[in-house]
Short mmCIF file of C-alpha atoms and ligand atoms in Angstrom, two decimals:
data_model
loop_
_atom_site.label_atom_id
_atom_site.label_comp_id
_atom_site.label_asym_id
_atom_site.label_seq_id
_atom_site.Cartn_x
_atom_site.Cartn_y
_atom_site.Cartn_z
CA MET A 1 -71.03 11.29 38.89
CA GLY A 2 -72.79 8.67 41.00
CA LYS A 3 -73.70 5.13 40.05
CA GLU A 4 -75.80 4.68 36.91
CA TYR A 5 -78.67 2.31 37.68
CA ILE A 6 -80.72 3.39 34.69
CA SER A 7 -79.74 5.28 31.56
CA ALA A 8 -81.38 7.70 29.16
CA GLU A 9 -81.58 4.81 26.68
CA ASP A 10 -83.63 2.72 29.15
CA ILE A 11 -86.19 5.49 29.33
CA LYS A 12 -86.40 5.82 25.57
CA TYR A 13 -86.85 2.07 25.31
CA HIS A 14 -89.76 2.07 27.76
CA LEU A 15 -91.47 4.97 26.01
CA SER A 16 -91.12 3.14 22.71
CA ASN A 17 -92.89 0.19 24.31
CA LEU A 18 -95.34 2.11 26.49
CA LYS A 19 -98.28 0.04 27.73
CA GLN A 20 -100.55 2.70 29.13
CA LEU A 21 -101.16 6.38 28.52
CA THR A 22 -103.56 8.10 30.89
CA PHE A 23 -104.91 11.63 30.63
CA GLU A 24 -106.23 13.64 33.53
CA VAL A 25 -109.04 14.96 31.39
CA THR A 26 -110.22 17.59 33.84
CA ASP A 27 -109.67 18.42 37.48
CA ALA A 28 -113.35 19.37 37.82
CA CYS A 29 -115.65 16.96 39.59
CA ASN A 30 -119.40 16.85 40.13
CA LEU A 31 -118.93 15.17 43.51
CA ASN A 32 -117.31 16.27 46.73
CA CYS A 33 -116.20 12.97 48.29
CA LYS A 34 -114.93 13.43 51.81
CA TYR A 35 -111.80 11.33 51.26
CA CYS A 36 -110.98 12.46 47.70
CA ALA A 37 -107.26 12.58 46.81
CA TYR A 38 -107.83 16.23 45.91
CA GLY A 39 -109.84 16.86 49.04
CA GLU A 40 -109.42 18.14 52.56
CA PHE A 41 -107.01 15.42 53.79
CA TYR A 42 -104.21 16.05 51.30
CA ASN A 43 -101.68 18.70 50.35
CA ASP A 44 -99.50 17.18 47.61
CA TYR A 45 -101.49 17.98 44.47
CA ASP A 46 -101.85 21.01 42.23
CA HIS A 47 -104.75 23.14 43.40
CA ARG A 48 -107.95 22.34 41.46
CA LYS A 49 -109.35 25.10 39.33
CA ASN A 50 -112.03 23.32 37.29
CA LYS A 51 -109.57 23.15 34.44
CA LYS A 52 -109.69 21.02 31.30
CA ILE A 53 -106.68 19.40 29.69
CA SER A 54 -105.34 21.00 26.51
CA LEU A 55 -106.36 19.02 23.42
CA PRO A 56 -103.53 20.36 21.19
CA ALA A 57 -100.97 19.41 23.86
CA ALA A 58 -102.43 15.89 24.15
CA LEU A 59 -102.34 15.46 20.36
CA LYS A 60 -98.73 16.67 20.30
CA LEU A 61 -97.85 14.02 22.88
CA ILE A 62 -99.60 11.28 20.92
CA ASP A 63 -97.66 12.26 17.77
CA TYR A 64 -94.42 12.17 19.76
CA LEU A 65 -95.24 8.68 21.08
CA VAL A 66 -96.33 7.39 17.68
CA GLU A 67 -92.91 8.28 16.32
CA LEU A 68 -91.31 6.19 19.06
CA TRP A 69 -93.83 3.35 18.65
CA ASN A 70 -93.01 3.24 14.94
CA SER A 71 -89.24 3.43 15.58
CA ALA A 72 -86.63 0.67 15.72
CA GLN A 73 -86.71 0.92 19.55
CA ASN A 74 -90.14 -0.66 19.51
CA VAL A 75 -89.73 -4.38 20.12
CA SER A 76 -93.39 -5.18 20.80
CA ALA A 77 -94.69 -6.90 17.70
CA ASN A 78 -98.30 -6.32 18.61
CA ARG A 79 -98.86 -4.46 21.80
CA ASN A 80 -102.09 -3.35 23.39
CA VAL A 81 -101.85 0.25 24.53
CA TYR A 82 -104.41 1.23 27.14
CA VAL A 83 -105.49 4.84 26.68
CA GLY A 84 -107.05 5.97 29.94
CA PHE A 85 -109.27 8.90 30.84
CA TYR A 86 -109.08 9.95 34.44
CA GLY A 87 -110.24 12.93 36.46
CA GLY A 88 -111.66 14.74 38.38
CA GLU A 89 -114.64 13.29 36.60
CA PRO A 90 -113.66 12.56 32.99
CA LEU A 91 -117.24 12.59 31.68
CA LEU A 92 -117.28 16.35 32.39
CA ASN A 93 -114.94 16.76 29.42
CA MET A 94 -116.51 14.52 26.82
CA PRO A 95 -115.41 16.68 23.82
CA PHE A 96 -111.76 15.93 24.70
CA ILE A 97 -112.42 12.21 25.03
CA LYS A 98 -114.25 12.03 21.70
CA SER A 99 -111.49 13.98 19.92
CA ILE A 100 -108.76 11.70 21.29
CA VAL A 101 -110.68 8.55 20.38
CA ASP A 102 -111.29 9.87 16.84
CA TYR A 103 -107.63 10.81 16.47
CA ILE A 104 -106.30 7.49 17.75
CA ASP A 105 -108.77 5.46 15.69
CA ASN A 106 -107.27 7.12 12.59
CA LEU A 107 -103.59 6.80 13.49
CA HIS A 108 -101.13 4.93 11.36
CA CYS A 109 -99.54 2.74 13.99
CA PRO A 110 -99.39 -0.83 12.69
CA HIS A 111 -97.89 -2.42 15.84
CA ARG A 112 -100.45 -1.12 18.28
CA THR A 113 -103.98 -1.96 19.30
CA PHE A 114 -105.59 0.78 21.37
CA ILE A 115 -107.97 -0.02 24.20
CA TYR A 116 -109.88 2.75 25.95
CA THR A 117 -110.36 2.81 29.70
CA MET A 118 -112.06 5.19 32.08
CA THR A 119 -112.54 5.64 35.79
CA THR A 120 -115.84 7.39 36.47
CA ASN A 121 -118.20 8.22 39.31
CA ALA A 122 -121.10 7.28 36.98
CA LEU A 123 -123.12 10.43 37.59
CA LEU A 124 -123.20 11.24 33.85
CA LEU A 125 -123.30 7.65 32.72
CA GLY A 126 -126.97 7.95 31.73
CA ARG A 127 -126.03 10.53 29.09
CA TYR A 128 -122.91 8.86 27.69
CA MET A 129 -123.39 5.10 28.06
CA ASP A 130 -124.14 4.56 24.35
CA TYR A 131 -120.85 6.13 23.30
CA LEU A 132 -118.85 4.23 25.94
CA ALA A 133 -120.44 0.87 25.13
CA ASN A 134 -120.11 1.42 21.37
CA HIS A 135 -116.39 2.18 21.75
CA ASP A 136 -115.90 -0.77 24.05
CA PHE A 137 -114.49 1.26 26.92
CA ASN A 138 -113.24 -0.66 29.95
CA LEU A 139 -115.14 1.16 32.68
CA LEU A 140 -114.10 1.32 36.30
CA ILE A 141 -116.94 2.73 38.36
CA SER A 142 -116.23 4.16 41.78
CA LEU A 143 -118.78 3.01 44.36
CA ASP A 144 -118.19 1.97 47.97
CA GLY A 145 -121.03 -0.51 48.52
CA ASP A 146 -124.63 0.13 49.61
CA GLU A 147 -126.15 3.51 50.46
CA TYR A 148 -124.56 3.82 53.90
CA ASN A 149 -121.24 2.36 52.68
CA THR A 150 -121.19 5.00 49.94
CA SER A 151 -122.25 7.91 52.14
CA TYR A 152 -118.88 9.72 51.89
CA ARG A 153 -119.63 10.18 48.19
CA VAL A 154 -121.75 13.33 48.23
CA ASN A 155 -122.56 16.05 45.72
CA LYS A 156 -121.77 19.74 46.07
CA SER A 157 -124.93 20.21 48.20
CA ASN A 158 -123.71 17.46 50.53
CA GLU A 159 -126.43 15.02 49.38
CA SER A 160 -125.78 11.36 48.83
CA ALA A 161 -124.76 10.50 45.26
CA TYR A 162 -125.80 6.89 45.70
CA PRO A 163 -129.33 7.02 44.20
CA LEU A 164 -128.17 8.54 40.91
CA ILE A 165 -125.11 6.26 40.63
CA ILE A 166 -127.22 3.17 41.15
CA LYS A 167 -129.91 4.36 38.73
CA ASN A 168 -127.27 4.85 36.00
CA VAL A 169 -125.40 1.62 36.67
CA ASP A 170 -128.66 -0.37 36.66
CA ALA A 171 -129.67 1.29 33.38
CA LEU A 172 -126.31 0.38 31.81
CA LYS A 173 -126.68 -3.22 32.95
CA GLU A 174 -130.20 -3.37 31.57
CA LYS A 175 -129.36 -1.83 28.18
CA TYR A 176 -125.98 -3.48 27.52
CA PRO A 177 -125.90 -6.71 29.56
CA GLY A 178 -123.05 -8.33 27.59
CA TYR A 179 -120.89 -5.21 27.70
CA PHE A 180 -121.67 -4.77 31.39
CA MET A 181 -120.56 -8.31 32.23
CA GLU A 182 -117.37 -8.10 30.21
CA LYS A 183 -116.10 -4.54 30.46
CA VAL A 184 -117.51 -2.92 33.58
CA ASN A 185 -115.80 -3.18 36.94
CA PHE A 186 -116.04 -1.46 40.28
CA ASN A 187 -113.59 0.21 42.53
CA ALA A 188 -114.49 0.71 46.20
CA VAL A 189 -112.66 2.70 48.83
CA LEU A 190 -112.45 1.13 52.26
CA HIS A 191 -113.14 3.42 55.23
CA ASN A 192 -114.92 3.48 58.57
CA ARG A 193 -118.41 3.29 56.99
CA ASN A 194 -117.90 -0.01 55.21
CA SER A 195 -115.91 -3.24 55.47
CA ILE A 196 -114.43 -5.73 53.04
CA ASN A 197 -117.27 -8.13 53.81
CA GLU A 198 -120.01 -5.57 53.13
CA ILE A 199 -118.40 -4.34 49.93
CA TYR A 200 -117.86 -7.86 48.66
CA GLU A 201 -121.43 -8.97 49.46
CA PHE A 202 -122.97 -5.89 47.89
CA PHE A 203 -121.27 -6.23 44.51
CA LYS A 204 -121.53 -9.99 44.39
CA THR A 205 -125.25 -10.00 45.12
CA ARG A 206 -126.31 -6.99 43.10
CA TYR A 207 -124.04 -7.23 40.03
CA ASN A 208 -122.26 -10.57 40.29
CA LYS A 209 -118.94 -8.69 40.27
CA ILE A 210 -115.83 -8.71 42.39
CA PRO A 211 -114.72 -5.16 43.07
CA SER A 212 -111.21 -3.84 43.52
CA ILE A 213 -110.92 -2.48 47.02
CA GLY A 214 -108.42 0.21 47.94
CA GLU A 215 -107.45 1.83 51.20
CA LEU A 216 -107.30 5.58 51.71
CA ASN A 217 -103.97 6.97 50.55
CA ASN A 218 -101.90 7.82 53.62
CA MET A 219 -99.27 9.93 51.84
CA GLY A 220 -99.29 13.72 51.83
CA ILE A 221 -101.78 14.09 54.72
CA ARG A 222 -102.15 17.62 56.03
CA PRO A 223 -100.86 17.66 59.64
CA ASP A 224 -104.05 19.35 60.91
CA LYS A 225 -106.18 16.56 59.37
CA GLU A 226 -104.15 13.63 60.73
CA ASP A 227 -106.65 12.77 63.51
CA LEU A 228 -109.67 12.89 61.22
CA PHE A 229 -107.79 10.81 58.66
CA GLN A 230 -106.94 8.15 61.26
CA ARG A 231 -110.60 7.93 62.28
CA THR A 232 -111.71 7.53 58.68
CA TYR A 233 -108.97 5.07 57.64
CA ARG A 234 -109.54 1.31 57.77
CA ASN A 235 -106.90 -1.32 57.13
CA SER A 236 -107.97 -3.88 54.52
CA ARG A 237 -106.23 -6.89 56.06
CA GLU A 238 -107.79 -6.24 59.45
CA SER A 239 -111.19 -5.62 57.91
CA LEU A 240 -110.97 -8.86 55.96
CA ARG A 241 -109.97 -10.90 59.02
CA GLN A 242 -113.07 -9.63 60.80
CA SER A 243 -115.38 -11.36 58.32
CA GLU A 244 -116.56 -14.81 59.30
CA ASN A 245 -115.89 -16.37 55.91
CA TYR A 246 -112.75 -14.44 55.04
CA GLU A 247 -111.00 -17.38 53.40
CA ALA A 248 -113.86 -17.90 50.94
CA ILE A 249 -113.99 -14.16 50.18
CA GLU A 250 -110.25 -14.05 49.53
CA GLN A 251 -110.41 -17.11 47.35
CA ASP A 252 -113.13 -15.52 45.26
CA MET A 253 -111.33 -12.17 45.10
CA PHE A 254 -108.16 -13.96 43.98
CA MET A 255 -105.78 -11.37 42.48
CA LYS A 256 -107.87 -8.55 43.92
CA SER A 257 -106.91 -9.74 47.42
CA GLY A 258 -103.67 -8.77 49.16
CA THR A 259 -102.97 -12.36 50.25
CA TYR A 260 -103.01 -13.67 46.69
CA GLN A 261 -100.99 -10.74 45.41
CA SER A 262 -98.31 -11.47 48.05
CA ALA A 263 -98.32 -15.21 47.35
CA THR A 264 -97.95 -14.47 43.64
CA THR A 265 -95.00 -12.11 44.15
CA PHE A 266 -93.42 -14.73 46.39
CA LEU A 267 -93.87 -17.54 43.85
CA HIS A 268 -92.75 -15.42 40.94
CA ARG A 269 -89.60 -14.37 42.77
CA TYR A 270 -88.60 -17.45 44.73
CA SER A 271 -90.20 -20.58 43.25
CA GLY A 272 -87.55 -20.80 40.53
CA HIS A 273 -90.28 -21.86 38.08
CA VAL A 274 -91.25 -18.49 36.65
CA TYR A 275 -89.47 -16.80 33.75
CA HIS A 276 -90.09 -13.35 32.35
CA ASP A 277 -88.82 -14.26 28.89
CA TYR A 278 -86.95 -16.93 26.93
CA THR A 279 -83.57 -15.49 27.91
CA GLU A 280 -84.42 -16.12 31.56
CA LEU A 281 -85.67 -19.61 30.77
CA LEU A 282 -82.41 -20.49 29.04
CA PHE A 283 -79.90 -18.60 31.17
CA GLY A 284 -81.63 -18.16 34.54
CA GLN A 285 -83.24 -15.18 36.27
CA LYS A 286 -81.40 -11.88 35.91
CA GLU A 287 -80.03 -10.48 39.10
CA LYS A 288 -81.92 -7.44 40.33
CA THR A 289 -79.66 -4.40 40.20
CA ILE A 290 -81.98 -1.50 40.99
CA PRO A 291 -82.90 -0.73 44.60
CA THR A 292 -86.57 -0.58 45.71
CA GLY A 293 -89.55 -1.84 43.71
CA THR A 294 -90.11 1.38 41.75
CA CYS A 295 -90.97 0.94 38.09
CA ILE A 296 -88.50 2.26 35.53
CA PRO A 297 -89.91 5.60 34.28
CA PHE A 298 -92.72 4.78 31.82
CA GLY A 299 -92.18 1.05 32.32
CA LYS A 300 -95.76 0.80 33.57
CA LYS A 301 -97.45 3.89 32.21
CA MET A 302 -97.43 7.59 31.51
CA PHE A 303 -99.81 10.00 33.23
CA VAL A 304 -100.48 13.49 31.87
CA THR A 305 -102.07 15.98 34.25
CA VAL A 306 -104.58 18.66 33.47
CA ASN A 307 -101.69 21.14 33.78
CA SER A 308 -99.74 19.21 31.13
CA LYS A 309 -97.22 17.71 33.55
CA ILE A 310 -95.91 14.27 32.66
CA LEU A 311 -95.64 11.69 35.48
CA PRO A 312 -94.86 7.97 35.66
CA CYS A 313 -98.34 7.31 37.09
CA GLU A 314 -101.34 8.94 38.73
CA LYS A 315 -100.70 7.47 42.17
CA ILE A 316 -97.76 9.64 43.16
CA GLY A 317 -97.47 13.30 44.21
CA GLN A 318 -97.37 15.75 41.33
CA GLN A 319 -94.14 17.30 42.65
CA TYR A 320 -92.47 14.29 41.00
CA ALA A 321 -93.36 15.34 37.44
CA LEU A 322 -90.73 14.19 34.92
CA GLY A 323 -91.53 16.61 32.12
CA SER A 324 -94.30 18.52 30.43
CA VAL A 325 -96.07 18.98 27.12
CA SER A 326 -97.47 21.98 25.29
CA LYS A 327 -99.15 22.33 21.91
CA THR A 328 -95.72 22.93 20.33
CA SER A 329 -93.34 20.59 22.17
CA VAL A 330 -92.82 17.65 24.49
CA GLU A 331 -90.27 18.39 27.21
CA LEU A 332 -88.80 15.07 28.31
CA ASP A 333 -85.08 15.11 28.99
CA PHE A 334 -84.19 11.41 29.24
CA GLN A 335 -80.78 12.08 30.75
CA ALA A 336 -82.19 14.43 33.40
CA ILE A 337 -84.86 11.85 34.30
CA ALA A 338 -82.27 9.09 34.55
CA ASP A 339 -80.05 11.32 36.73
CA LYS A 340 -82.98 12.09 39.01
CA TYR A 341 -83.87 8.41 39.48
CA ASN A 342 -80.22 7.44 39.92
CA ALA A 343 -79.88 10.01 42.70
CA TYR A 344 -83.02 8.64 44.41
CA TYR A 345 -81.81 5.04 44.10
CA ALA A 346 -78.43 6.00 45.53
CA LYS A 347 -80.16 7.33 48.65
CA LEU A 348 -81.78 3.94 49.22
CA GLU A 349 -78.85 1.76 48.17
CA ARG A 350 -77.43 1.31 51.67
CA GLN A 351 -80.74 0.18 53.16
CA CYS A 352 -81.80 -1.92 50.19
CA SER A 353 -78.48 -3.73 49.82
CA LYS A 354 -78.87 -5.06 53.36
CA CYS A 355 -82.56 -5.83 53.01
CA ARG A 356 -83.60 -9.47 52.59
CA ARG A 357 -86.73 -8.36 50.72
CA TYR A 358 -84.55 -6.91 47.95
CA ASN A 359 -85.53 -9.43 45.27
CA SER A 360 -89.27 -9.22 45.90
CA CYS A 361 -89.49 -5.57 46.91
CA LEU A 362 -92.67 -3.75 45.89
CA GLN A 363 -91.90 -0.46 47.57
CA CYS A 364 -92.28 2.54 45.29
CA ILE A 365 -89.69 5.19 46.05
CA PHE A 366 -92.26 7.96 45.60
CA ASN A 367 -94.28 6.60 48.47
CA LEU A 368 -91.45 7.08 50.96
CA ASN A 369 -91.44 10.15 53.16
CA ASN A 370 -88.51 12.56 52.91
CA LEU A 371 -87.45 11.38 49.48
CA ASN A 372 -85.58 14.60 48.79
CA GLU A 373 -83.66 14.43 52.08
CA THR A 374 -83.05 11.15 53.92
CA PRO A 375 -85.75 8.62 53.06
CA VAL A 376 -86.23 5.65 55.38
CA CYS A 377 -88.04 2.51 54.27
CA TYR A 378 -90.10 0.93 57.04
CA GLY A 379 -90.57 -2.19 54.94
CA PHE A 380 -86.88 -3.07 55.48
CA MET A 381 -86.47 -6.76 56.34
CA ASP A 382 -83.62 -8.17 58.34
CA GLU A 383 -83.07 -11.94 58.46
CA LYS A 384 -85.67 -12.44 61.19
CA ARG A 385 -88.40 -10.43 59.51
CA PHE A 386 -87.69 -12.08 56.19
CA HIS A 387 -88.03 -15.56 57.71
CA ALA A 388 -91.36 -14.56 59.21
CA TYR A 389 -92.46 -13.28 55.76
CA GLN A 390 -91.26 -16.47 54.06
CA ALA A 391 -92.92 -18.68 56.70
CA GLY A 392 -96.21 -16.80 56.24
CA GLN A 393 -96.19 -17.35 52.47
CA ILE A 394 -95.20 -21.01 52.73
CA ASP A 395 -97.83 -21.58 55.40
CA PHE A 396 -100.53 -20.16 53.11
CA LEU A 397 -99.40 -22.37 50.20
CA ARG A 398 -99.16 -25.45 52.45
CA LYS A 399 -102.73 -24.92 53.64
CA HIS A 400 -103.99 -24.24 50.12
CA PRO A 401 -101.88 -26.36 47.75
CA GLU A 402 -104.49 -25.99 45.00
CA GLU A 403 -103.86 -22.24 45.02
CA TYR A 404 -100.25 -22.84 44.02
CA TYR A 405 -101.46 -24.34 40.73
CA ARG A 406 -104.11 -21.67 40.29
CA ILE A 407 -101.55 -18.88 40.63
CA MET A 408 -99.00 -20.60 38.41
CA GLU A 409 -101.58 -21.32 35.72
CA LYS A 410 -103.66 -18.18 35.76
CA VAL A 411 -101.34 -15.30 36.57
CA THR A 412 -99.09 -14.13 33.80
CA VAL A 413 -95.75 -12.52 34.53
CA GLU A 414 -95.43 -8.84 33.57
S1 SF4 B 1 -96.75 3.84 42.25
FE1 SF4 B 1 -94.53 3.93 41.84
S2 SF4 B 1 -93.99 1.85 41.14
FE2 SF4 B 1 -96.22 2.07 40.98
S3 SF4 B 1 -96.61 2.71 38.86
FE3 SF4 B 1 -96.49 4.56 40.15
S4 SF4 B 1 -94.34 5.21 40.03
FE4 SF4 B 1 -94.42 3.10 39.31
S1 SF4 B 2 -88.37 -3.15 51.32
FE1 SF4 B 2 -86.15 -3.38 51.43
S2 SF4 B 2 -85.47 -3.45 49.30
FE2 SF4 B 2 -87.52 -2.57 49.32
S3 SF4 B 2 -87.23 -0.36 49.42
FE3 SF4 B 2 -87.47 -1.10 51.50
S4 SF4 B 2 -85.37 -1.42 52.22
FE4 SF4 B 2 -85.29 -1.33 49.99
#
């Protein structure tokens, strides 16, 4: 047997303290976005068949988790659990969402507060906004900026979805202004028809919001679509640097900007002033013993696909499912999951043990190519690269000393 980095017990512990449970409510969508993760660029997902998730299976999984949440393994006195609805377009399966919300609202689970979240394209928001606002959903609306910026988001007849999205979002803002300010956010995809500057200006001016901005996912690209993908892809750092007032934009975006996220990781790992818990405060930071920056299974969340596969999150290929659920049982073999992760870690051990980024690594193992054969991490840092990284972070903090205090005061350690 190889080295044991994580054990079956670790996995049980994280499930008993799960922070987020997300359901892929349906794989159907009422849009046909050109860059969709289930679209023409990619080949690492289950084929979409306009399917809906099984309600009995989802309820079975909730019961299974409630048992763990109410067990002695639960150490969270009062934890928020985010219950997420994801798609496809989740609003196409509203009966499932309503049933889950009803069920959870009536659970006996004294140590948990449930918060509902949803990522939506807003096309059906006009019909369902009352329900979502009344149940205090955190809404993340996908929109890429103005009409041209959003022009990859088209319906099945290849027409722009922008007019209907904007009509619905404006109506929500008008009808529930307080809810809109507090609970509604936007997620934009960066590509060759927009820029960080345009996206930022659009949301700031129209809704007084700062959007999250993501790049196109470059994993699992079909070889015959590589050229088209490269033409569509835009790098966020480069796009940001092209804006005249990029420093002001970054400052306003704060933890939604890559620069601040990097500075925060750097400070949390190397300042020596950040502690994850009282044990660390009293006895010093624990030494990192697991290669890569991958989360422990279910340490961040659990994602359940429309085909009832169980994954550690929605951002990785579905070939990495860790188990499954049906209306009669939950198949999660903690030992098999631990063995699988331990085998992956062992493949990276040699590279990671020599890498100077080891303590602040954010690389997820599932985003490396060739994971099942010989994965290579291109983020590897030798002494020279690490010094350049360190110098870059220190330079930023030297130029913006006030940001040191802002990060230390405002960003909590997970
Ligand atoms: S991308 Fe990787 S590290 Fe991040 S939540 Fe998913 S599995 Fe965990
Ligand atoms: S960045 Fe370094 S520590 Fe992280 S996965 Fe790559 S080689 Fe390992």
